[in-house]
Amino acid sequence: MAKVTFQSEKHLGIVTIDSPPVNALDRQVLSELAEVLDEIDEKVHAVIVTGAGGKAFVAGADIKEFPELKGEEGVELCQRGQQIFGKLAGLPQPTIAAIDGYALGGGLELALACDFRVASAKSMLGLPETSLGVIPGYGGTQRLARLIGTGKAKRMIFTAEPVQAEEALRIGLIERLVEEDALAAAKEEAANILKRGPLAVRAAKRAVDSGLALPLTEGLALEAEQFGRLFDSEDKNEGVAAFMEKRAPQFRGK
């Protein structure tokens, strides 16, 4: 039985990890996640990643696989996870993590690979790897620091202490907090994105993500390049016409 499924609702794609009891990232889940991500095409304009069951988004790696691993195998496991999460981070579509319950270890790293995160009030987020004598290996040491700052990231990683959703919102680890249904809230966010020009949203994501790795002057040049490309699109013409005519635009992604 598949542990990772993909459902398409018009232009919205939903990736669900369903591996009871806590949606651990075992080898099957990672493999199926990679396959699902490879199948996402341009018809999908936004992606939600979530976990089934209500107990956990993803509660981390499958620790039962750790005892048999030695150094070289550990590197390979780490690189495999980084590569798969890199696929998610590299999707041209905007991605939203819908967190309901535990997002720990590899689960938080999965959420960090998304563009932003929505969590329910009961959620708990953390990187507990140092309590196991290891470190986050699927991008956690890199993405967390870039998101919330080095001091806060180091404290979370060094102490291995998780944070409640309310604290996660305060420190910028999540972008929206809801009382219960994170998936419904993520769908609301996606619906808002889907009203916009899909080419423009993708260009904005490209400019932000690529620009962060560049000096400001080069980032601004990248922004100008993406801006100019959109002026050759049908979507730009439709968006401007709709504004002038005071109607909702009908974007076609062209």
CSV table of N, CA and C in Angstrom, one decimal, residues 74-142:
chain,number,residue,atom,x,y,z
A,74,GLY,N,25.5,6.6,6.7
A,74,GLY,CA,24.9,7.7,7.2
A,74,GLY,C,24.9,8.9,6.2
A,75,VAL,N,26.1,9.1,5.6
A,75,VAL,CA,26.3,10.2,4.6
A,75,VAL,C,25.3,9.9,3.4
A,76,GLU,N,25.2,8.7,3.0
A,76,GLU,CA,24.3,8.4,1.9
A,76,GLU,C,22.9,8.6,2.2
A,77,LEU,N,22.5,8.2,3.5
A,77,LEU,CA,21.1,8.5,3.9
A,77,LEU,C,20.8,10.0,3.9
A,78,CYS,N,21.7,10.7,4.5
A,78,CYS,CA,21.6,12.2,4.6
A,78,CYS,C,21.5,12.8,3.2
A,79,GLN,N,22.3,12.4,2.3
A,79,GLN,CA,22.3,13.0,1.0
A,79,GLN,C,21.0,12.6,0.2
A,80,ARG,N,20.5,11.4,0.4
A,80,ARG,CA,19.3,11.0,-0.2
A,80,ARG,C,18.1,11.9,0.3
A,81,GLY,N,18.0,12.1,1.6
A,81,GLY,CA,17.0,13.0,2.1
A,81,GLY,C,17.1,14.4,1.6
A,82,GLN,N,18.4,14.9,1.6
A,82,GLN,CA,18.6,16.3,1.1
A,82,GLN,C,18.2,16.4,-0.4
A,83,GLN,N,18.5,15.4,-1.1
A,83,GLN,CA,18.1,15.5,-2.6
A,83,GLN,C,16.6,15.5,-2.8
A,84,ILE,N,15.9,14.7,-2.0
A,84,ILE,CA,14.5,14.6,-2.2
A,84,ILE,C,13.8,15.9,-1.7
A,85,PHE,N,14.3,16.4,-0.5
A,85,PHE,CA,13.7,17.7,0.0
A,85,PHE,C,14.1,18.8,-1.0
A,86,GLY,N,15.2,18.7,-1.6
A,86,GLY,CA,15.6,19.7,-2.6
A,86,GLY,C,14.7,19.7,-3.8
A,87,LYS,N,14.2,18.5,-4.2
A,87,LYS,CA,13.2,18.5,-5.2
A,87,LYS,C,12.0,19.3,-4.8
A,88,LEU,N,11.5,19.1,-3.6
A,88,LEU,CA,10.4,19.9,-3.1
A,88,LEU,C,10.7,21.4,-3.1
A,89,ALA,N,11.8,21.8,-2.5
A,89,ALA,CA,12.2,23.2,-2.5
A,89,ALA,C,12.3,23.8,-3.8
A,90,GLY,N,12.7,22.9,-4.8
A,90,GLY,CA,13.0,23.4,-6.2
A,90,GLY,C,11.8,23.4,-7.1
A,91,LEU,N,10.6,23.0,-6.6
A,91,LEU,CA,9.4,23.0,-7.4
A,91,LEU,C,9.2,24.5,-7.8
A,92,PRO,N,8.8,24.7,-9.1
A,92,PRO,CA,8.5,26.1,-9.5
A,92,PRO,C,7.2,26.6,-8.9
A,93,GLN,N,6.3,25.7,-8.5
A,93,GLN,CA,5.1,26.1,-7.9
A,93,GLN,C,5.3,26.5,-6.4
A,94,PRO,N,4.5,27.4,-5.9
A,94,PRO,CA,4.5,27.7,-4.4
A,94,PRO,C,4.0,26.5,-3.7
A,95,THR,N,4.7,26.2,-2.5
A,95,THR,CA,4.4,25.0,-1.7
A,95,THR,C,4.0,25.4,-0.3
A,96,ILE,N,3.1,24.8,0.3
A,96,ILE,CA,2.6,25.1,1.6
A,96,ILE,C,2.6,23.8,2.5
A,97,ALA,N,3.2,23.9,3.6
A,97,ALA,CA,3.1,22.8,4.6
A,97,ALA,C,1.9,23.0,5.5
A,98,ALA,N,1.0,22.0,5.6
A,98,ALA,CA,-0.1,22.0,6.4
A,98,ALA,C,0.2,21.1,7.6
A,99,ILE,N,0.5,21.7,8.8
A,99,ILE,CA,1.0,20.9,9.9
A,99,ILE,C,-0.1,20.8,11.0
A,100,ASP,N,-0.4,19.6,11.3
A,100,ASP,CA,-1.4,19.3,12.3
A,100,ASP,C,-0.9,18.2,13.2
A,101,GLY,N,-0.3,18.6,14.3
A,101,GLY,CA,0.4,17.6,15.2
A,101,GLY,C,1.9,17.8,15.2
A,102,TYR,N,2.6,16.7,15.4
A,102,TYR,CA,4.0,16.7,15.5
A,102,TYR,C,4.7,17.0,14.2
A,103,ALA,N,5.6,17.9,14.1
A,103,ALA,CA,6.6,18.1,13.0
A,103,ALA,C,8.0,18.1,13.6
A,104,LEU,N,8.5,16.9,13.7
A,104,LEU,CA,9.8,16.8,14.4
A,104,LEU,C,10.9,16.2,13.5
A,105,GLY,N,12.1,16.6,13.7
A,105,GLY,CA,13.2,16.0,13.0
A,105,GLY,C,13.0,16.2,11.5
A,106,GLY,N,13.1,15.1,10.8
A,106,GLY,CA,12.8,15.1,9.3
A,106,GLY,C,11.5,15.7,8.9
A,107,GLY,N,10.5,15.6,9.8
A,107,GLY,CA,9.2,16.2,9.5
A,107,GLY,C,9.3,17.7,9.5
A,108,LEU,N,10.0,18.3,10.4
A,108,LEU,CA,10.2,19.8,10.4
A,108,LEU,C,11.1,20.2,9.2
A,109,GLU,N,12.1,19.3,8.9
A,109,GLU,CA,12.9,19.6,7.7
A,109,GLU,C,12.1,19.6,6.4
A,110,LEU,N,11.1,18.7,6.4
A,110,LEU,CA,10.2,18.6,5.2
A,110,LEU,C,9.4,19.9,5.1
A,111,ALA,N,8.9,20.3,6.3
A,111,ALA,CA,8.1,21.6,6.3
A,111,ALA,C,9.0,22.8,5.9
A,112,LEU,N,10.2,22.8,6.3
A,112,LEU,CA,11.2,23.9,6.0
A,112,LEU,C,11.5,23.9,4.5
A,113,ALA,N,11.3,22.8,3.8
A,113,ALA,CA,11.6,22.8,2.4
A,113,ALA,C,10.4,23.4,1.6
A,114,CYS,N,9.3,23.7,2.3
A,114,CYS,CA,8.1,24.3,1.6
A,114,CYS,C,8.3,25.8,1.7
A,115,ASP,N,7.6,26.6,0.9
A,115,ASP,CA,7.7,28.0,0.8
A,115,ASP,C,7.2,28.7,2.1
A,116,PHE,N,6.1,28.2,2.7
A,116,PHE,CA,5.6,28.6,4.0
A,116,PHE,C,4.8,27.6,4.7
A,117,ARG,N,4.5,27.8,5.9
A,117,ARG,CA,3.9,26.8,6.8
A,117,ARG,C,2.7,27.3,7.5
A,118,VAL,N,1.6,26.5,7.6
A,118,VAL,CA,0.4,26.7,8.3
A,118,VAL,C,0.3,25.6,9.4
A,119,ALA,N,0.0,26.0,10.6
A,119,ALA,CA,0.0,24.9,11.7
A,119,ALA,C,-1.2,25.1,12.6
A,120,SER,N,-1.7,24.0,13.1
A,120,SER,CA,-2.8,24.1,14.0
A,120,SER,C,-2.2,24.3,15.4
A,121,ALA,N,-3.1,24.8,16.4
A,121,ALA,CA,-2.6,25.2,17.7
A,121,ALA,C,-2.0,24.0,18.5
A,122,LYS,N,-2.4,22.8,18.2
A,122,LYS,CA,-1.9,21.7,19.0
A,122,LYS,C,-0.5,21.2,18.5
A,123,SER,N,0.0,21.8,17.4
A,123,SER,CA,1.2,21.3,16.8
A,123,SER,C,2.4,21.6,17.6
A,124,MET,N,3.4,20.7,17.5
A,124,MET,CA,4.7,20.8,18.1
A,124,MET,C,5.8,20.7,17.1
A,125,LEU,N,6.7,21.6,17.0
A,125,LEU,CA,7.8,21.6,16.0
A,125,LEU,C,9.1,21.6,16.7
A,126,GLY,N,10.0,20.8,16.1
A,126,GLY,CA,11.4,20.7,16.7
A,126,GLY,C,12.3,19.9,15.9
A,127,LEU,N,13.6,20.0,16.3
A,127,LEU,CA,14.7,19.2,15.7
A,127,LEU,C,15.4,18.5,16.9
A,128,PRO,N,14.9,17.3,17.3
A,128,PRO,CA,15.5,16.6,18.4
A,128,PRO,C,16.7,15.7,18.2
A,129,GLU,N,17.4,15.9,17.1
A,129,GLU,CA,18.4,15.0,16.7
A,129,GLU,C,19.6,14.9,17.7
A,130,THR,N,20.0,16.0,18.3
A,130,THR,CA,21.1,16.0,19.2
A,130,THR,C,20.8,15.1,20.5
A,131,SER,N,19.5,14.9,20.8
A,131,SER,CA,19.2,14.0,21.9
A,131,SER,C,19.4,12.6,21.5
A,132,LEU,N,19.6,12.3,20.2
A,132,LEU,CA,20.0,10.9,19.8
A,132,LEU,C,21.5,10.8,19.5
A,133,GLY,N,22.2,11.9,19.7
A,133,GLY,CA,23.6,11.9,19.4
A,133,GLY,C,24.0,12.2,18.0
A,134,VAL,N,23.0,12.7,17.2
A,134,VAL,CA,23.3,13.0,15.8
A,134,VAL,C,22.8,14.5,15.6
A,135,ILE,N,22.8,14.9,14.3
A,135,ILE,CA,22.3,16.3,14.0
A,135,ILE,C,21.3,16.2,12.9
A,136,PRO,N,20.5,17.2,12.7
A,136,PRO,CA,19.6,17.2,11.6
A,136,PRO,C,20.4,17.0,10.3
A,137,GLY,N,19.8,16.2,9.4
A,137,GLY,CA,20.6,15.8,8.2
A,137,GLY,C,19.9,16.0,6.9
A,138,TYR,N,18.6,16.5,6.9
A,138,TYR,CA,17.9,16.7,5.7
A,138,TYR,C,17.7,18.2,5.4
A,139,GLY,N,18.6,19.0,5.8
A,139,GLY,CA,18.6,20.4,5.5
A,139,GLY,C,18.3,21.3,6.7
A,140,GLY,N,18.0,20.7,7.9
A,140,GLY,CA,17.6,21.4,9.0
A,140,GLY,C,18.6,22.5,9.5
A,141,THR,N,19.9,22.1,9.5
A,141,THR,CA,20.9,23.0,10.0
A,141,THR,C,21.0,24.2,9.1
A,142,GLN,N,20.7,24.1,7.9
A,142,GLN,CA,20.8,25.2,6.9
A,142,GLN,C,19.5,26.0,6.7
